[in-house]
Amino acid sequence: MKTKKVVWLSAFKHVIPADYENWLEEMALQGWNIDRIGQWSSIRLVFMRTPPKKYRYVYDIQPNPKKDYRATYEQFGWECVGIMASCFIWRKEYSDERPEAFSDMQSIKDRNKRVVRASSVSLFPFPFPFSFRIYNGLDYVCGGISIIDYWTYYTVCSVSFIVRRHRSISCVGNAKDL
Amino acid sequence: MIYQKVIFLDINKIRKRFIPMSETMFYILLSLQAERHGYGIMQHVKELTENRIVLGAGTIYQSLSKLEGDGLIVSTKEIERKKLYIITDLGRQILKEEASRIKEIYQNAEGLL
């Protein structure tokens, strides 16, 4: 039986934080668990086969966490699975009541807003200087695909990514709740 | 002296930002009349509301940063990376104003019951 499963671009398939949390929780229920999340886990995520576990995952973005950030979560019994970019993934095992790290609507919205802000910063400025230069006359072609197409595609993807996250700011549970 | 003056000038802004206050904020501020850390606040609020409000770690961290940033609370000391906070004079004033707002609502709603 397979003991290892690699998922590519998981953070881009499950764009909305709540969806990502639920997806990780489902994987844990099926017996797929992550040992560690690292800088590149949004691109390549490795799951290991374990007995099924009931974990609540929480996705939190903190670009500048203060000293007591980790201590606060840990005191509440959360375990830090890892950090990718400025995003902390926390988990907690539970049996009956599903634990929440964000207990009111306002703090969920604040978290979602931070996620949108972070992705706008990290994705946006990147494609523009390139596409600008290329549209100005450099029609470099590689392997039959024009670089213009590539950057246009990149821009469209990143814009739709941010828009989807932006729409979900007030989304608490699944994207289906919208 | 200068510090107090800045706060005095900003109090209208802070009023606008915090009043009306969310239930979470109100209870956090109320708990910080005594020195407490994050987990202590959660336990105290849970007790006060008889298990109705159980604050989460993320919510508490966010609210404390917000309150500290606007000078409503201040951190007093740090024990094993856990910070202890207490309410400031400004925080107490905002809390009192919010309490009198709630009292008004209570008085106006009394006839309904």
PDB file of C-alpha atoms in Angstrom, chain A residues 10-159:
ATOM      1  CA  SER A  10      -2.621  22.511  -3.141  1.00  0.00           C
ATOM      2  CA  ALA A  11      -2.815  26.130  -2.000  1.00  0.00           C
ATOM      3  CA  PHE A  12      -3.896  27.144  -5.474  1.00  0.00           C
ATOM      4  CA  LYS A  13      -6.587  24.477  -5.729  1.00  0.00           C
ATOM      5  CA  HIS A  14      -8.072  25.379  -2.354  1.00  0.00           C
ATOM      6  CA  VAL A  15      -7.900  29.125  -2.607  1.00  0.00           C
ATOM      7  CA  ILE A  16     -10.163  30.070   0.275  1.00  0.00           C
ATOM      8  CA  PRO A  17      -8.628  29.568   3.743  1.00  0.00           C
ATOM      9  CA  ALA A  18     -11.667  27.752   5.124  1.00  0.00           C
ATOM     10  CA  ASP A  19     -11.588  25.363   2.157  1.00  0.00           C
ATOM     11  CA  TYR A  20      -7.926  24.628   2.709  1.00  0.00           C
ATOM     12  CA  GLU A  21      -8.585  23.886   6.375  1.00  0.00           C
ATOM     13  CA  ASN A  22     -11.469  21.563   5.544  1.00  0.00           C
ATOM     14  CA  TRP A  23      -9.495  19.774   2.865  1.00  0.00           C
ATOM     15  CA  LEU A  24      -6.596  19.085   5.277  1.00  0.00           C
ATOM     16  CA  GLU A  25      -9.112  17.869   7.854  1.00  0.00           C
ATOM     17  CA  GLU A  26     -10.674  15.474   5.321  1.00  0.00           C
ATOM     18  CA  MET A  27      -7.254  14.141   4.360  1.00  0.00           C
ATOM     19  CA  ALA A  28      -6.480  13.489   8.040  1.00  0.00           C
ATOM     20  CA  LEU A  29      -9.762  11.604   8.414  1.00  0.00           C
ATOM     21  CA  GLN A  30      -8.740   9.423   5.477  1.00  0.00           C
ATOM     22  CA  GLY A  31      -5.420   8.756   7.185  1.00  0.00           C
ATOM     23  CA  TRP A  32      -3.210  11.153   5.271  1.00  0.00           C
ATOM     24  CA  ASN A  33      -1.181  13.398   7.524  1.00  0.00           C
ATOM     25  CA  ILE A  34       1.498  15.998   7.125  1.00  0.00           C
ATOM     26  CA  ASP A  35       4.543  15.861   9.329  1.00  0.00           C
ATOM     27  CA  ARG A  36       5.696  19.313   8.523  1.00  0.00           C
ATOM     28  CA  ILE A  37       4.789  22.274   6.415  1.00  0.00           C
ATOM     29  CA  GLY A  38       7.621  24.267   4.939  1.00  0.00           C
ATOM     30  CA  GLN A  39       8.243  27.235   2.751  1.00  0.00           C
ATOM     31  CA  TRP A  40       7.344  25.369  -0.460  1.00  0.00           C
ATOM     32  CA  SER A  41       4.336  23.434   0.783  1.00  0.00           C
ATOM     33  CA  SER A  42       1.889  25.575  -1.153  1.00  0.00           C
ATOM     34  CA  ILE A  43       3.477  24.052  -4.251  1.00  0.00           C
ATOM     35  CA  ARG A  44       4.443  20.552  -3.127  1.00  0.00           C
ATOM     36  CA  LEU A  45       2.785  18.995  -0.118  1.00  0.00           C
ATOM     37  CA  VAL A  46       3.715  15.517   1.120  1.00  0.00           C
ATOM     38  CA  PHE A  47       1.227  13.403   3.066  1.00  0.00           C
ATOM     39  CA  MET A  48       2.188  10.249   4.978  1.00  0.00           C
ATOM     40  CA  ARG A  49      -0.109   7.301   5.670  1.00  0.00           C
ATOM     41  CA  THR A  50      -1.142   7.164   9.338  1.00  0.00           C
ATOM     42  CA  PRO A  51      -4.176   5.884  11.220  1.00  0.00           C
ATOM     43  CA  PRO A  52      -7.148   8.217  10.587  1.00  0.00           C
ATOM     44  CA  LYS A  53      -7.077  11.246  12.844  1.00  0.00           C
ATOM     45  CA  LYS A  54      -9.608  13.864  13.720  1.00  0.00           C
ATOM     46  CA  TYR A  55      -7.732  17.110  13.390  1.00  0.00           C
ATOM     47  CA  ARG A  56      -8.995  20.645  13.197  1.00  0.00           C
ATOM     48  CA  TYR A  57      -6.650  22.684  11.015  1.00  0.00           C
ATOM     49  CA  VAL A  58      -6.399  26.454  11.158  1.00  0.00           C
ATOM     50  CA  TYR A  59      -4.865  28.706   8.558  1.00  0.00           C
ATOM     51  CA  ASP A  60      -3.643  32.032   9.879  1.00  0.00           C
ATOM     52  CA  ILE A  61      -1.587  34.714   8.204  1.00  0.00           C
ATOM     53  CA  GLN A  62       0.737  36.789  10.369  1.00  0.00           C
ATOM     54  CA  PRO A  63       3.325  38.796   8.454  1.00  0.00           C
ATOM     55  CA  ASN A  64       4.836  40.158  11.676  1.00  0.00           C
ATOM     56  CA  PRO A  65       3.906  37.856  14.535  1.00  0.00           C
ATOM     57  CA  LYS A  66       4.732  39.199  17.957  1.00  0.00           C
ATOM     58  CA  LYS A  67       6.684  37.185  20.488  1.00  0.00           C
ATOM     59  CA  ASP A  68       3.591  35.883  22.215  1.00  0.00           C
ATOM     60  CA  TYR A  69       1.833  34.737  19.027  1.00  0.00           C
ATOM     61  CA  ARG A  70       3.055  31.159  19.138  1.00  0.00           C
ATOM     62  CA  ALA A  71       2.800  31.009  22.921  1.00  0.00           C
ATOM     63  CA  THR A  72      -0.866  32.072  22.796  1.00  0.00           C
ATOM     64  CA  TYR A  73      -1.812  29.320  20.339  1.00  0.00           C
ATOM     65  CA  GLU A  74       0.264  26.705  22.109  1.00  0.00           C
ATOM     66  CA  GLN A  75      -1.337  27.542  25.418  1.00  0.00           C
ATOM     67  CA  PHE A  76      -4.716  26.823  23.848  1.00  0.00           C
ATOM     68  CA  GLY A  77      -3.434  23.402  22.818  1.00  0.00           C
ATOM     69  CA  TRP A  78      -2.704  24.073  19.155  1.00  0.00           C
ATOM     70  CA  GLU A  79       0.264  22.440  17.495  1.00  0.00           C
ATOM     71  CA  CYS A  80       2.180  24.363  14.850  1.00  0.00           C
ATOM     72  CA  VAL A  81       2.488  22.175  11.760  1.00  0.00           C
ATOM     73  CA  GLY A  82       4.608  24.713   9.966  1.00  0.00           C
ATOM     74  CA  ILE A  83       4.920  28.025   8.255  1.00  0.00           C
ATOM     75  CA  MET A  84       4.731  28.705   4.532  1.00  0.00           C
ATOM     76  CA  ALA A  85       5.515  32.270   3.528  1.00  0.00           C
ATOM     77  CA  SER A  86       3.879  34.183   6.387  1.00  0.00           C
ATOM     78  CA  CYS A  87       1.124  31.643   6.787  1.00  0.00           C
ATOM     79  CA  PHE A  88       0.912  29.547   9.933  1.00  0.00           C
ATOM     80  CA  ILE A  89      -0.819  26.177   9.859  1.00  0.00           C
ATOM     81  CA  TRP A  90      -2.094  25.069  13.251  1.00  0.00           C
ATOM     82  CA  ARG A  91      -3.827  21.862  14.227  1.00  0.00           C
ATOM     83  CA  LYS A  92      -5.530  20.354  17.227  1.00  0.00           C
ATOM     84  CA  GLU A  93      -6.880  16.864  17.748  1.00  0.00           C
ATOM     85  CA  TYR A  94     -10.473  16.661  18.901  1.00  0.00           C
ATOM     86  CA  SER A  95     -13.183  14.142  19.572  1.00  0.00           C
ATOM     87  CA  ASP A  96     -16.599  15.760  19.874  1.00  0.00           C
ATOM     88  CA  GLU A  97     -16.736  19.541  19.625  1.00  0.00           C
ATOM     89  CA  ARG A  98     -14.761  21.032  16.741  1.00  0.00           C
ATOM     90  CA  PRO A  99     -12.359  23.612  18.200  1.00  0.00           C
ATOM     91  CA  GLU A 100     -12.162  27.078  16.677  1.00  0.00           C
ATOM     92  CA  ALA A 101      -9.273  29.511  16.771  1.00  0.00           C
ATOM     93  CA  PHE A 102     -11.464  32.338  15.564  1.00  0.00           C
ATOM     94  CA  SER A 103     -14.536  32.431  17.721  1.00  0.00           C
ATOM     95  CA  ASP A 104     -16.394  35.402  16.293  1.00  0.00           C
ATOM     96  CA  MET A 105     -17.369  36.705  12.880  1.00  0.00           C
ATOM     97  CA  GLN A 106     -15.192  39.800  13.107  1.00  0.00           C
ATOM     98  CA  SER A 107     -11.968  37.940  13.701  1.00  0.00           C
ATOM     99  CA  ILE A 108     -12.660  35.512  10.843  1.00  0.00           C
ATOM    100  CA  LYS A 109     -13.209  38.486   8.566  1.00  0.00           C
ATOM    101  CA  ASP A 110      -9.997  40.092   9.790  1.00  0.00           C
ATOM    102  CA  ARG A 111      -8.106  36.892   9.088  1.00  0.00           C
ATOM    103  CA  ASN A 112      -9.598  36.638   5.584  1.00  0.00           C
ATOM    104  CA  LYS A 113      -8.736  40.257   4.881  1.00  0.00           C
ATOM    105  CA  ARG A 114      -5.125  39.627   5.864  1.00  0.00           C
ATOM    106  CA  VAL A 115      -5.048  36.672   3.473  1.00  0.00           C
ATOM    107  CA  VAL A 116      -6.319  38.821   0.601  1.00  0.00           C
ATOM    108  CA  ARG A 117      -3.845  41.571   1.401  1.00  0.00           C
ATOM    109  CA  ALA A 118      -0.934  39.131   1.541  1.00  0.00           C
ATOM    110  CA  SER A 119      -1.841  37.476  -1.759  1.00  0.00           C
ATOM    111  CA  SER A 120      -2.334  40.825  -3.485  1.00  0.00           C
ATOM    112  CA  VAL A 121       1.160  41.835  -2.447  1.00  0.00           C
ATOM    113  CA  SER A 122       2.831  38.577  -3.365  1.00  0.00           C
ATOM    114  CA  LEU A 123       1.143  37.992  -6.722  1.00  0.00           C
ATOM    115  CA  PHE A 124       0.402  41.361  -8.207  1.00  0.00           C
ATOM    116  CA  PRO A 125       3.543  43.382  -8.939  1.00  0.00           C
ATOM    117  CA  PHE A 126       5.322  40.422 -10.424  1.00  0.00           C
ATOM    118  CA  PRO A 127       3.876  40.030 -13.947  1.00  0.00           C
ATOM    119  CA  PHE A 128       3.499  43.674 -14.848  1.00  0.00           C
ATOM    120  CA  PRO A 129       7.048  44.865 -15.539  1.00  0.00           C
ATOM    121  CA  PHE A 130       7.638  41.801 -17.698  1.00  0.00           C
ATOM    122  CA  SER A 131       4.491  41.999 -19.766  1.00  0.00           C
ATOM    123  CA  PHE A 132       5.041  45.706 -20.198  1.00  0.00           C
ATOM    124  CA  ARG A 133       8.512  45.240 -21.585  1.00  0.00           C
ATOM    125  CA  ILE A 134       7.394  42.493 -23.912  1.00  0.00           C
ATOM    126  CA  TYR A 135       4.392  44.349 -25.227  1.00  0.00           C
ATOM    127  CA  ASN A 136       6.822  47.114 -26.121  1.00  0.00           C
ATOM    128  CA  GLY A 137       8.273  45.145 -28.968  1.00  0.00           C
ATOM    129  CA  LEU A 138      10.250  42.188 -27.700  1.00  0.00           C
ATOM    130  CA  ASP A 139       8.393  39.200 -29.116  1.00  0.00           C
ATOM    131  CA  TYR A 140      10.440  36.462 -27.646  1.00  0.00           C
ATOM    132  CA  VAL A 141       9.122  33.017 -28.525  1.00  0.00           C
ATOM    133  CA  CYS A 142       9.975  29.884 -26.604  1.00  0.00           C
ATOM    134  CA  GLY A 143       8.857  26.440 -27.667  1.00  0.00           C
ATOM    135  CA  GLY A 144       6.012  27.780 -29.724  1.00  0.00           C
ATOM    136  CA  ILE A 145       4.391  29.613 -26.811  1.00  0.00           C
ATOM    137  CA  SER A 146       4.857  33.312 -26.836  1.00  0.00           C
ATOM    138  CA  ILE A 147       6.014  34.769 -23.564  1.00  0.00           C
ATOM    139  CA  ILE A 148       3.244  37.321 -23.910  1.00  0.00           C
ATOM    140  CA  ASP A 149       0.728  34.495 -23.638  1.00  0.00           C
ATOM    141  CA  TYR A 150       2.492  33.205 -20.582  1.00  0.00           C
ATOM    142  CA  TRP A 151       2.428  36.490 -18.733  1.00  0.00           C
ATOM    143  CA  THR A 152      -1.125  37.235 -19.764  1.00  0.00           C
ATOM    144  CA  TYR A 153      -2.087  33.838 -18.413  1.00  0.00           C
ATOM    145  CA  TYR A 154      -0.187  34.545 -15.201  1.00  0.00           C
ATOM    146  CA  THR A 155      -1.934  37.881 -14.760  1.00  0.00           C
ATOM    147  CA  VAL A 156      -5.387  36.411 -15.404  1.00  0.00           C
ATOM    148  CA  CYS A 157      -4.729  33.564 -12.976  1.00  0.00           C
ATOM    149  CA  SER A 158      -3.432  35.738 -10.191  1.00  0.00           C
ATOM    150  CA  VAL A 159      -6.234  38.264 -10.581  1.00  0.00           C
TER     151      VAL A 159
END
